[in-house]
Amino acid sequence: EVQLQASGGGLVQPGGSLSLSCASATPGFNFDDYDIGWFRQAPGKEREGVACFNEAGVTTYVAASVKGRFTVSRDSAKNAVFLQMNSLKYEDSAVYYCATIAHPTYCRANYIHSLGQGTLVTVSS
């Protein structure tokens, strides 16, 4: 099973920025071979898709709530993917996860193949 680990979370003030990273400890795993998604889950809420991209590295979905503020990227040399979050809002507070997904068009929790360990983002003044 693929092991993914998100990192980079923390406490940030509204309007601030954070950059999350996702790496894999699974031997032979290469992000270039997978459709990848970033998801988040706030307390008491369902897990939701934030942004997804396909094997070619093309972004296929960005949630309306984060459009214009969040950007996904991939670094093949580092074998890692990133979620750049700008202009953070209180409602962005959640545990953020990276995952391999079944289809990049459907950036939904029920299309997750392998879900990584999450990282907590807290937006607070």
PDB file of N, CA and C in Angstrom, residues 38-80:
ATOM      1  N   TRP A  38      -5.461  16.836  -3.266  1.00  0.00           N
ATOM      2  CA  TRP A  38      -5.379  17.372  -1.909  1.00  0.00           C
ATOM      3  C   TRP A  38      -6.806  17.457  -1.377  1.00  0.00           C
ATOM      4  N   PHE A  39      -6.967  16.987  -0.164  1.00  0.00           N
ATOM      5  CA  PHE A  39      -8.264  16.978   0.481  1.00  0.00           C
ATOM      6  C   PHE A  39      -8.138  17.603   1.862  1.00  0.00           C
ATOM      7  N   ARG A  40      -9.263  17.974   2.425  1.00  0.00           N
ATOM      8  CA  ARG A  40      -9.232  18.502   3.788  1.00  0.00           C
ATOM      9  C   ARG A  40     -10.488  18.077   4.523  1.00  0.00           C
ATOM     10  N   GLN A  41     -10.350  18.025   5.815  1.00  0.00           N
ATOM     11  CA  GLN A  41     -11.500  17.685   6.648  1.00  0.00           C
ATOM     12  C   GLN A  41     -11.455  18.520   7.910  1.00  0.00           C
ATOM     13  N   ALA A  42     -12.506  19.321   8.072  1.00  0.00           N
ATOM     14  CA  ALA A  42     -12.662  20.134   9.267  1.00  0.00           C
ATOM     15  C   ALA A  42     -13.486  19.357  10.283  1.00  0.00           C
ATOM     16  N   PRO A  43     -13.352  19.686  11.566  1.00  0.00           N
ATOM     17  CA  PRO A  43     -14.119  18.980  12.594  1.00  0.00           C
ATOM     18  C   PRO A  43     -15.611  19.018  12.312  1.00  0.00           C
ATOM     19  N   GLY A  44     -16.238  17.850  12.345  1.00  0.00           N
ATOM     20  CA  GLY A  44     -17.670  17.763  12.130  1.00  0.00           C
ATOM     21  C   GLY A  44     -18.111  17.854  10.683  1.00  0.00           C
ATOM     22  N   LYS A  45     -17.156  17.917   9.783  1.00  0.00           N
ATOM     23  CA  LYS A  45     -17.507  18.035   8.365  1.00  0.00           C
ATOM     24  C   LYS A  45     -16.946  16.858   7.578  1.00  0.00           C
ATOM     25  N   GLU A  46     -17.497  16.642   6.424  1.00  0.00           N
ATOM     26  CA  GLU A  46     -17.011  15.582   5.561  1.00  0.00           C
ATOM     27  C   GLU A  46     -15.703  16.002   4.889  1.00  0.00           C
ATOM     28  N   ARG A  47     -14.947  14.997   4.527  1.00  0.00           N
ATOM     29  CA  ARG A  47     -13.716  15.267   3.785  1.00  0.00           C
ATOM     30  C   ARG A  47     -14.084  15.800   2.402  1.00  0.00           C
ATOM     31  N   GLU A  48     -13.398  16.845   1.984  1.00  0.00           N
ATOM     32  CA  GLU A  48     -13.719  17.454   0.693  1.00  0.00           C
ATOM     33  C   GLU A  48     -12.462  17.622  -0.153  1.00  0.00           C
ATOM     34  N   GLY A  49     -12.670  17.574  -1.454  1.00  0.00           N
ATOM     35  CA  GLY A  49     -11.572  17.787  -2.380  1.00  0.00           C
ATOM     36  C   GLY A  49     -11.218  19.259  -2.455  1.00  0.00           C
ATOM     37  N   VAL A  50      -9.938  19.548  -2.384  1.00  0.00           N
ATOM     38  CA  VAL A  50      -9.453  20.925  -2.482  1.00  0.00           C
ATOM     39  C   VAL A  50      -8.947  21.195  -3.899  1.00  0.00           C
ATOM     40  N   ALA A  51      -8.078  20.323  -4.366  1.00  0.00           N
ATOM     41  CA  ALA A  51      -7.533  20.463  -5.714  1.00  0.00           C
ATOM     42  C   ALA A  51      -6.966  19.130  -6.151  1.00  0.00           C
ATOM     43  N   CYS A  52      -7.084  18.847  -7.423  1.00  0.00           N
ATOM     44  CA  CYS A  52      -6.577  17.592  -7.973  1.00  0.00           C
ATOM     45  C   CYS A  52      -5.862  17.847  -9.289  1.00  0.00           C
ATOM     46  N   PHE A  53      -4.936  16.975  -9.609  1.00  0.00           N
ATOM     47  CA  PHE A  53      -4.283  17.082 -10.903  1.00  0.00           C
ATOM     48  C   PHE A  53      -3.942  15.692 -11.419  1.00  0.00           C
ATOM     49  N   ASN A  54      -3.743  15.607 -12.730  1.00  0.00           N
ATOM     50  CA  ASN A  54      -3.553  14.316 -13.358  1.00  0.00           C
ATOM     51  C   ASN A  54      -2.071  13.956 -13.456  1.00  0.00           C
ATOM     52  N   GLU A  55      -1.808  12.790 -14.043  1.00  0.00           N
ATOM     53  CA  GLU A  55      -0.431  12.296 -14.164  1.00  0.00           C
ATOM     54  C   GLU A  55       0.456  13.265 -14.925  1.00  0.00           C
ATOM     55  N   ALA A  56      -0.136  14.000 -15.834  1.00  0.00           N
ATOM     56  CA  ALA A  56       0.644  14.944 -16.630  1.00  0.00           C
ATOM     57  C   ALA A  56       0.967  16.210 -15.838  1.00  0.00           C
ATOM     58  N   GLY A  57       0.422  16.310 -14.647  1.00  0.00           N
ATOM     59  CA  GLY A  57       0.672  17.495 -13.843  1.00  0.00           C
ATOM     60  C   GLY A  57      -0.282  18.633 -14.118  1.00  0.00           C
ATOM     61  N   VAL A  58      -1.332  18.356 -14.868  1.00  0.00           N
ATOM     62  CA  VAL A  58      -2.313  19.380 -15.193  1.00  0.00           C
ATOM     63  C   VAL A  58      -3.400  19.422 -14.123  1.00  0.00           C
ATOM     64  N   THR A  59      -3.639  20.596 -13.602  1.00  0.00           N
ATOM     65  CA  THR A  59      -4.682  20.740 -12.590  1.00  0.00           C
ATOM     66  C   THR A  59      -6.046  20.509 -13.233  1.00  0.00           C
ATOM     67  N   THR A  60      -6.815  19.627 -12.643  1.00  0.00           N
ATOM     68  CA  THR A  60      -8.100  19.269 -13.217  1.00  0.00           C
ATOM     69  C   THR A  60      -9.275  19.757 -12.381  1.00  0.00           C
ATOM     70  N   TYR A  61      -8.999  20.142 -11.148  1.00  0.00           N
ATOM     71  CA  TYR A  61     -10.077  20.607 -10.283  1.00  0.00           C
ATOM     72  C   TYR A  61      -9.504  21.486  -9.174  1.00  0.00           C
ATOM     73  N   VAL A  62     -10.186  22.583  -8.924  1.00  0.00           N
ATOM     74  CA  VAL A  62      -9.899  23.419  -7.765  1.00  0.00           C
ATOM     75  C   VAL A  62     -11.237  23.800  -7.158  1.00  0.00           C
ATOM     76  N   ALA A  63     -11.392  23.561  -5.890  1.00  0.00           N
ATOM     77  CA  ALA A  63     -12.655  23.884  -5.227  1.00  0.00           C
ATOM     78  C   ALA A  63     -12.941  25.377  -5.329  1.00  0.00           C
ATOM     79  N   ALA A  64     -14.182  25.694  -5.508  1.00  0.00           N
ATOM     80  CA  ALA A  64     -14.578  27.097  -5.663  1.00  0.00           C
ATOM     81  C   ALA A  64     -14.163  27.924  -4.448  1.00  0.00           C
ATOM     82  N   SER A  65     -14.188  27.298  -3.282  1.00  0.00           N
ATOM     83  CA  SER A  65     -13.889  28.027  -2.050  1.00  0.00           C
ATOM     84  C   SER A  65     -12.424  28.442  -1.944  1.00  0.00           C
ATOM     85  N   VAL A  66     -11.558  27.816  -2.744  1.00  0.00           N
ATOM     86  CA  VAL A  66     -10.134  28.146  -2.655  1.00  0.00           C
ATOM     87  C   VAL A  66      -9.566  28.671  -3.971  1.00  0.00           C
ATOM     88  N   LYS A  67     -10.395  28.731  -4.986  1.00  0.00           N
ATOM     89  CA  LYS A  67      -9.931  29.163  -6.298  1.00  0.00           C
ATOM     90  C   LYS A  67      -9.352  30.566  -6.218  1.00  0.00           C
ATOM     91  N   GLY A  68      -8.185  30.719  -6.820  1.00  0.00           N
ATOM     92  CA  GLY A  68      -7.512  32.010  -6.789  1.00  0.00           C
ATOM     93  C   GLY A  68      -6.619  32.199  -5.581  1.00  0.00           C
ATOM     94  N   ARG A  69      -6.728  31.300  -4.623  1.00  0.00           N
ATOM     95  CA  ARG A  69      -5.915  31.395  -3.406  1.00  0.00           C
ATOM     96  C   ARG A  69      -4.972  30.206  -3.252  1.00  0.00           C
ATOM     97  N   PHE A  70      -5.407  29.026  -3.685  1.00  0.00           N
ATOM     98  CA  PHE A  70      -4.604  27.810  -3.527  1.00  0.00           C
ATOM     99  C   PHE A  70      -4.090  27.348  -4.885  1.00  0.00           C
ATOM    100  N   THR A  71      -2.879  26.825  -4.879  1.00  0.00           N
ATOM    101  CA  THR A  71      -2.264  26.314  -6.098  1.00  0.00           C
ATOM    102  C   THR A  71      -1.584  24.985  -5.805  1.00  0.00           C
ATOM    103  N   VAL A  72      -1.788  24.026  -6.695  1.00  0.00           N
ATOM    104  CA  VAL A  72      -1.097  22.748  -6.554  1.00  0.00           C
ATOM    105  C   VAL A  72       0.063  22.696  -7.537  1.00  0.00           C
ATOM    106  N   SER A  73       1.087  21.947  -7.155  1.00  0.00           N
ATOM    107  CA  SER A  73       2.227  21.780  -8.035  1.00  0.00           C
ATOM    108  C   SER A  73       2.916  20.464  -7.713  1.00  0.00           C
ATOM    109  N   ARG A  74       3.817  20.108  -8.598  1.00  0.00           N
ATOM    110  CA  ARG A  74       4.557  18.855  -8.436  1.00  0.00           C
ATOM    111  C   ARG A  74       6.003  19.112  -8.786  1.00  0.00           C
ATOM    112  N   ASP A  75       6.907  18.516  -8.041  1.00  0.00           N
ATOM    113  CA  ASP A  75       8.330  18.611  -8.323  1.00  0.00           C
ATOM    114  C   ASP A  75       8.821  17.192  -8.564  1.00  0.00           C
ATOM    115  N   SER A  76       9.041  16.863  -9.811  1.00  0.00           N
ATOM    116  CA  SER A  76       9.436  15.495 -10.149  1.00  0.00           C
ATOM    117  C   SER A  76      10.811  15.156  -9.598  1.00  0.00           C
ATOM    118  N   ALA A  77      11.707  16.113  -9.580  1.00  0.00           N
ATOM    119  CA  ALA A  77      13.069  15.856  -9.079  1.00  0.00           C
ATOM    120  C   ALA A  77      13.048  15.503  -7.596  1.00  0.00           C
ATOM    121  N   LYS A  78      12.145  16.162  -6.869  1.00  0.00           N
ATOM    122  CA  LYS A  78      12.035  15.898  -5.435  1.00  0.00           C
ATOM    123  C   LYS A  78      11.033  14.793  -5.135  1.00  0.00           C
ATOM    124  N   ASN A  79      10.296  14.370  -6.177  1.00  0.00           N
ATOM    125  CA  ASN A  79       9.235  13.393  -6.008  1.00  0.00           C
ATOM    126  C   ASN A  79       8.302  13.818  -4.885  1.00  0.00           C
ATOM    127  N   ALA A  80       7.752  14.986  -5.048  1.00  0.00           N
ATOM    128  CA  ALA A  80       6.857  15.549  -4.044  1.00  0.00           C
ATOM    129  C   ALA A  80       5.806  16.410  -4.723  1.00  0.00           C
TER     130      ALA A  80
END
